[in-house]
Amino acid sequence: MTLQEKKEEIHVLMVAFATQSHINPMLRLGKRLISKGLHATLATTELARHRMLNSATINATTDSISGIKLIFFSDGLSLDYDRKANLDNYMESMGDVGPINLTNLIKHHYPINGHKKLSCLINNPFVPWVSNVANELGIPCALLWIQPCSLYTIYYRFYNNLNKFPTSTNPNTSVDIQGLPPLETQDLPSFVLPSNPFGSFPKLFSDMFQNMKKYKWVLGNSVYELEKDVIDSFSDLSRIHPVGPLVPPSLLGEDQDQDVGVEMWKSEDTCIEWLNKQKSSSVIYVSFGSISVLSAKEMETIAGALKSTNRPFLWVVRKPDVPSSDGAGEVPSGFVEETKNQGLIVSWSPQAKVLAHSAIACFLTHCGWNSTLETIVAGVPVIAYPQWTDQPTNAKLITDVFRIGLRIKPSQDGLVSCQEVEKCIREIMDGPKSEEIKIKAADLKRVTREAVAGGGSSDQNIHLFVNEITGD
């Protein structure tokens, strides 16, 4: 009997933190689950709904995206509250009211005597309290880990005291983890360092990684073949099943119209028209994602390097949510006019289309994992300029494990020079390692596509997950 023939519908409820980088992998997982016969719903906060409405991703009457139902709950704060500037308060409020509001949502949408059987809750890392709600309601729970499996291993070992890590008295301790190259302080996620300024995240991760038994499954937005060594070496402690890359389908050679990803900001599609006029493999693409805001000095450094290379560039510069008096996140005065015949600056780009464009030569990126995966799938060489959280470790993977890019190195004073950025651009475009990096990038593009194809490693893991949920 097929799932469609069963009277009782099998449902999964996915719960995501209200950022684009957390919501989109979850939606794309939901699309895969629907293709296997399940029903999927995404729950996130009213803040995400507000941003989707502003970007025209949804309208006021939208209740689903490509068959995935959307439901929303309050995080306890007003829409105009500055969550970025008050991150610890935001996370605390979410942890206090989130479980109550989510429980009420579940009871409303999945009544006990209804025809919809809620067979699994799936959450991503910044809402770990979902597992407590699942346990209280007697519903199996899965974690979708949205960073590389290597980060999952690092955090698990850190919060369970299985390795020595840097401390305030020994800040330069090197960390050795089987399956990974030696990790220096600059290669570790910022949340495990004594210099981490955010108190909420260590507590959140500590509670989660010390209570992983609450999860029946751990799924990873990665590819087994990308991280085989670390996944295999860690399997005796905790199994993680890669189901990625959860990226826009156009990057996988599929129909872009089938994408379920949302945009929190309106893209300037004129950049594709501009790319169409550029030579093949000539353009430097620069983007630092939706969260990172570079200092005025860093903006000057990148601007100076781009201008000095005299190569065409496409630079995404999103205005900060809260304007800064010191020029953070803003293009230096006069730069746009000085480079109007060299490059293009946009407030937001359709990144999948950009990375897939033949004019793109390399990607100067903050190394967020979604951007990193999209770059790998597109086969584009990388210049790594990590900022915080998982990004330093992602940069280490890019250069030393995947070997598809170069990493910008700060000077002894901790600042990155214009000359260093320019040097990396020239090296990845024309340097002695350029051809080797391009060949490796093309190889990983093939590997990641094969993983999600029928019978590939990620496709098999999703199939096994669905079978366990349905009891087949």
Coordinates of N, CA, C and O in Angstrom, one line a residue, residues 12-17 26 43-45 73 94-95 97-103 106 118 120-144 204 208 211 214-215:
V12 N 5.1 15.7 8.6 CA 6.3 16.2 9.4 C 6.1 17.7 9.6 O 5.6 18.4 8.7
L13 N 6.5 18.2 10.7 CA 6.5 19.6 11.0 C 7.9 20.1 11.2 O 8.6 19.6 12.1
M14 N 8.4 21.0 10.4 CA 9.7 21.5 10.4 C 9.7 22.9 11.1 O 8.9 23.7 10.7
V15 N 10.6 23.1 12.1 CA 10.6 24.4 12.8 C 12.0 25.0 12.6 O 13.0 24.4 12.9
A16 N 11.9 26.3 12.1 CA 13.2 26.9 11.7 C 13.3 28.3 12.4 O 12.3 29.0 12.6
F17 N 14.6 28.6 12.7 CA 14.9 30.0 13.2 C 14.6 31.0 12.0 O 14.7 30.6 10.8
M26 N 15.7 24.1 5.3 CA 14.5 23.3 5.8 C 13.4 23.1 4.7 O 12.9 22.1 4.6
A43 N 7.1 25.7 10.3 CA 6.7 26.7 11.3 C 7.9 27.6 11.6 O 9.0 27.1 11.9
T44 N 7.7 28.9 11.6 CA 8.7 29.8 11.9 C 8.0 31.0 12.5 O 6.8 31.0 12.7
T45 N 8.8 32.1 12.8 CA 8.2 33.2 13.6 C 7.5 34.2 12.7 O 7.8 34.3 11.5
F73 N 4.5 31.6 14.5 CA 4.2 31.8 15.9 C 5.1 33.0 16.4 O 6.0 33.4 15.7
M94 N 12.9 33.9 22.8 CA 12.5 32.8 22.0 C 12.4 31.5 22.8 O 11.5 30.7 22.6
G95 N 13.4 31.3 23.7 CA 13.4 30.1 24.5 C 12.3 30.0 25.5 O 11.8 28.9 25.9
V97 N 9.1 31.8 25.3 CA 7.7 31.7 24.7 C 7.5 30.8 23.5 O 6.4 30.3 23.2
G98 N 8.7 30.5 22.9 CA 8.6 29.6 21.7 C 8.0 28.2 22.0 O 7.1 27.8 21.3
P99 N 8.4 27.5 23.1 CA 7.8 26.2 23.3 C 6.3 26.3 23.6 O 5.5 25.4 23.1
I100 N 5.8 27.3 24.3 CA 4.4 27.4 24.6 C 3.6 27.7 23.3 O 2.6 27.0 23.0
N101 N 4.1 28.6 22.5 CA 3.4 29.0 21.2 C 3.4 27.8 20.2 O 2.5 27.6 19.5
L102 N 4.6 27.1 20.1 CA 4.7 26.0 19.2 C 3.7 24.9 19.6 O 3.0 24.3 18.8
T103 N 3.7 24.6 20.9 CA 2.8 23.5 21.4 C 1.3 23.9 21.1 O 0.6 23.0 20.6
I106 N 0.7 23.2 17.4 CA 0.6 21.8 17.1 C -0.8 21.2 17.5 O -1.4 20.5 16.7
L118 N 0.9 13.5 13.0 CA 2.2 14.2 13.0 C 3.2 13.2 13.5 O 3.3 12.8 14.7
C120 N 6.7 13.3 13.0 CA 8.0 13.7 13.3 C 8.1 15.3 13.3 O 7.4 15.9 12.5
L121 N 8.9 15.8 14.3 CA 9.2 17.2 14.3 C 10.7 17.3 13.8 O 11.5 16.4 14.2
I122 N 11.0 18.3 13.0 CA 12.4 18.5 12.6 C 12.8 20.0 12.9 O 12.0 20.9 12.6
N123 N 13.8 20.2 13.7 CA 14.3 21.5 14.0 C 15.7 21.7 13.6 O 16.5 20.8 13.4
N124 N 16.1 23.0 13.4 CA 17.5 23.3 13.2 C 18.1 23.9 14.4 O 17.4 24.1 15.4
P125 N 19.4 24.1 14.5 CA 20.1 24.2 15.8 C 19.7 25.4 16.7 O 19.8 25.3 17.9
F126 N 19.2 26.5 16.1 CA 19.0 27.6 17.0 C 17.7 27.6 17.7 O 17.3 28.5 18.4
V127 N 16.9 26.5 17.5 CA 15.6 26.3 18.2 C 15.6 24.9 18.8 O 14.7 24.1 18.6
P128 N 16.6 24.6 19.6 CA 16.7 23.2 20.2 C 15.6 22.9 21.1 O 15.4 21.7 21.4
W129 N 14.9 23.9 21.7 CA 13.8 23.6 22.6 C 12.7 22.8 21.9 O 11.8 22.3 22.6
V130 N 12.7 22.8 20.6 CA 11.7 22.0 19.9 C 11.7 20.5 20.3 O 10.7 19.9 20.4
S131 N 12.9 20.0 20.6 CA 13.0 18.6 21.0 C 12.3 18.4 22.3 O 11.7 17.3 22.6
N132 N 12.3 19.4 23.2 CA 11.5 19.2 24.5 C 10.0 19.2 24.2 O 9.3 18.4 24.8
V133 N 9.5 20.1 23.3 CA 8.1 20.0 22.9 C 7.8 18.7 22.3 O 6.7 18.1 22.7
A134 N 8.6 18.1 21.5 CA 8.4 16.8 20.8 C 8.3 15.7 21.9 O 7.4 14.9 21.9
N135 N 9.2 15.8 22.8 CA 9.2 14.7 23.9 C 8.0 14.8 24.8 O 7.4 13.8 25.1
E136 N 7.5 16.0 25.1 CA 6.4 16.2 25.9 C 5.1 15.7 25.2 O 4.2 15.2 25.9
L137 N 5.1 15.8 23.9 CA 3.9 15.4 23.1 C 4.0 14.0 22.6 O 3.1 13.5 21.9
G138 N 5.2 13.4 22.9 CA 5.4 12.0 22.4 C 5.6 11.8 20.9 O 5.2 10.8 20.3
I139 N 6.2 12.8 20.3 CA 6.5 12.8 18.9 C 8.0 12.7 18.6 O 8.8 13.4 19.2
P140 N 8.4 11.7 17.8 CA 9.8 11.6 17.5 C 10.4 12.9 16.9 O 9.6 13.6 16.2
C141 N 11.6 13.2 17.2 CA 12.2 14.4 16.7 C 13.5 14.2 16.0 O 14.3 13.3 16.3
A142 N 13.8 15.0 14.9 CA 15.0 15.0 14.2 C 15.6 16.3 14.2 O 14.9 17.4 14.2
L143 N 17.0 16.4 14.1 CA 17.7 17.6 14.0 C 18.2 17.7 12.6 O 18.8 16.8 12.1
L144 N 18.0 18.9 11.9 CA 18.6 19.2 10.6 C 19.8 20.1 10.9 O 19.6 21.3 11.2
L204 N 22.9 27.6 24.6 CA 22.0 26.9 23.7 C 22.6 25.6 23.2 O 22.0 24.5 23.2
M208 N 22.0 21.5 24.0 CA 21.6 20.6 22.9 C 22.6 19.4 22.8 O 22.2 18.3 22.7
N211 N 22.4 16.7 25.3 CA 21.1 16.0 25.4 C 20.7 15.5 24.0 O 19.5 15.5 23.6
K214 N 17.7 13.1 22.9 CA 16.3 13.5 22.6 C 16.0 13.4 21.1 O 14.8 13.4 20.7
Y215 N 17.0 13.3 20.3 CA 16.8 13.2 18.8 C 16.9 11.8 18.4 O 17.9 11.1 18.7

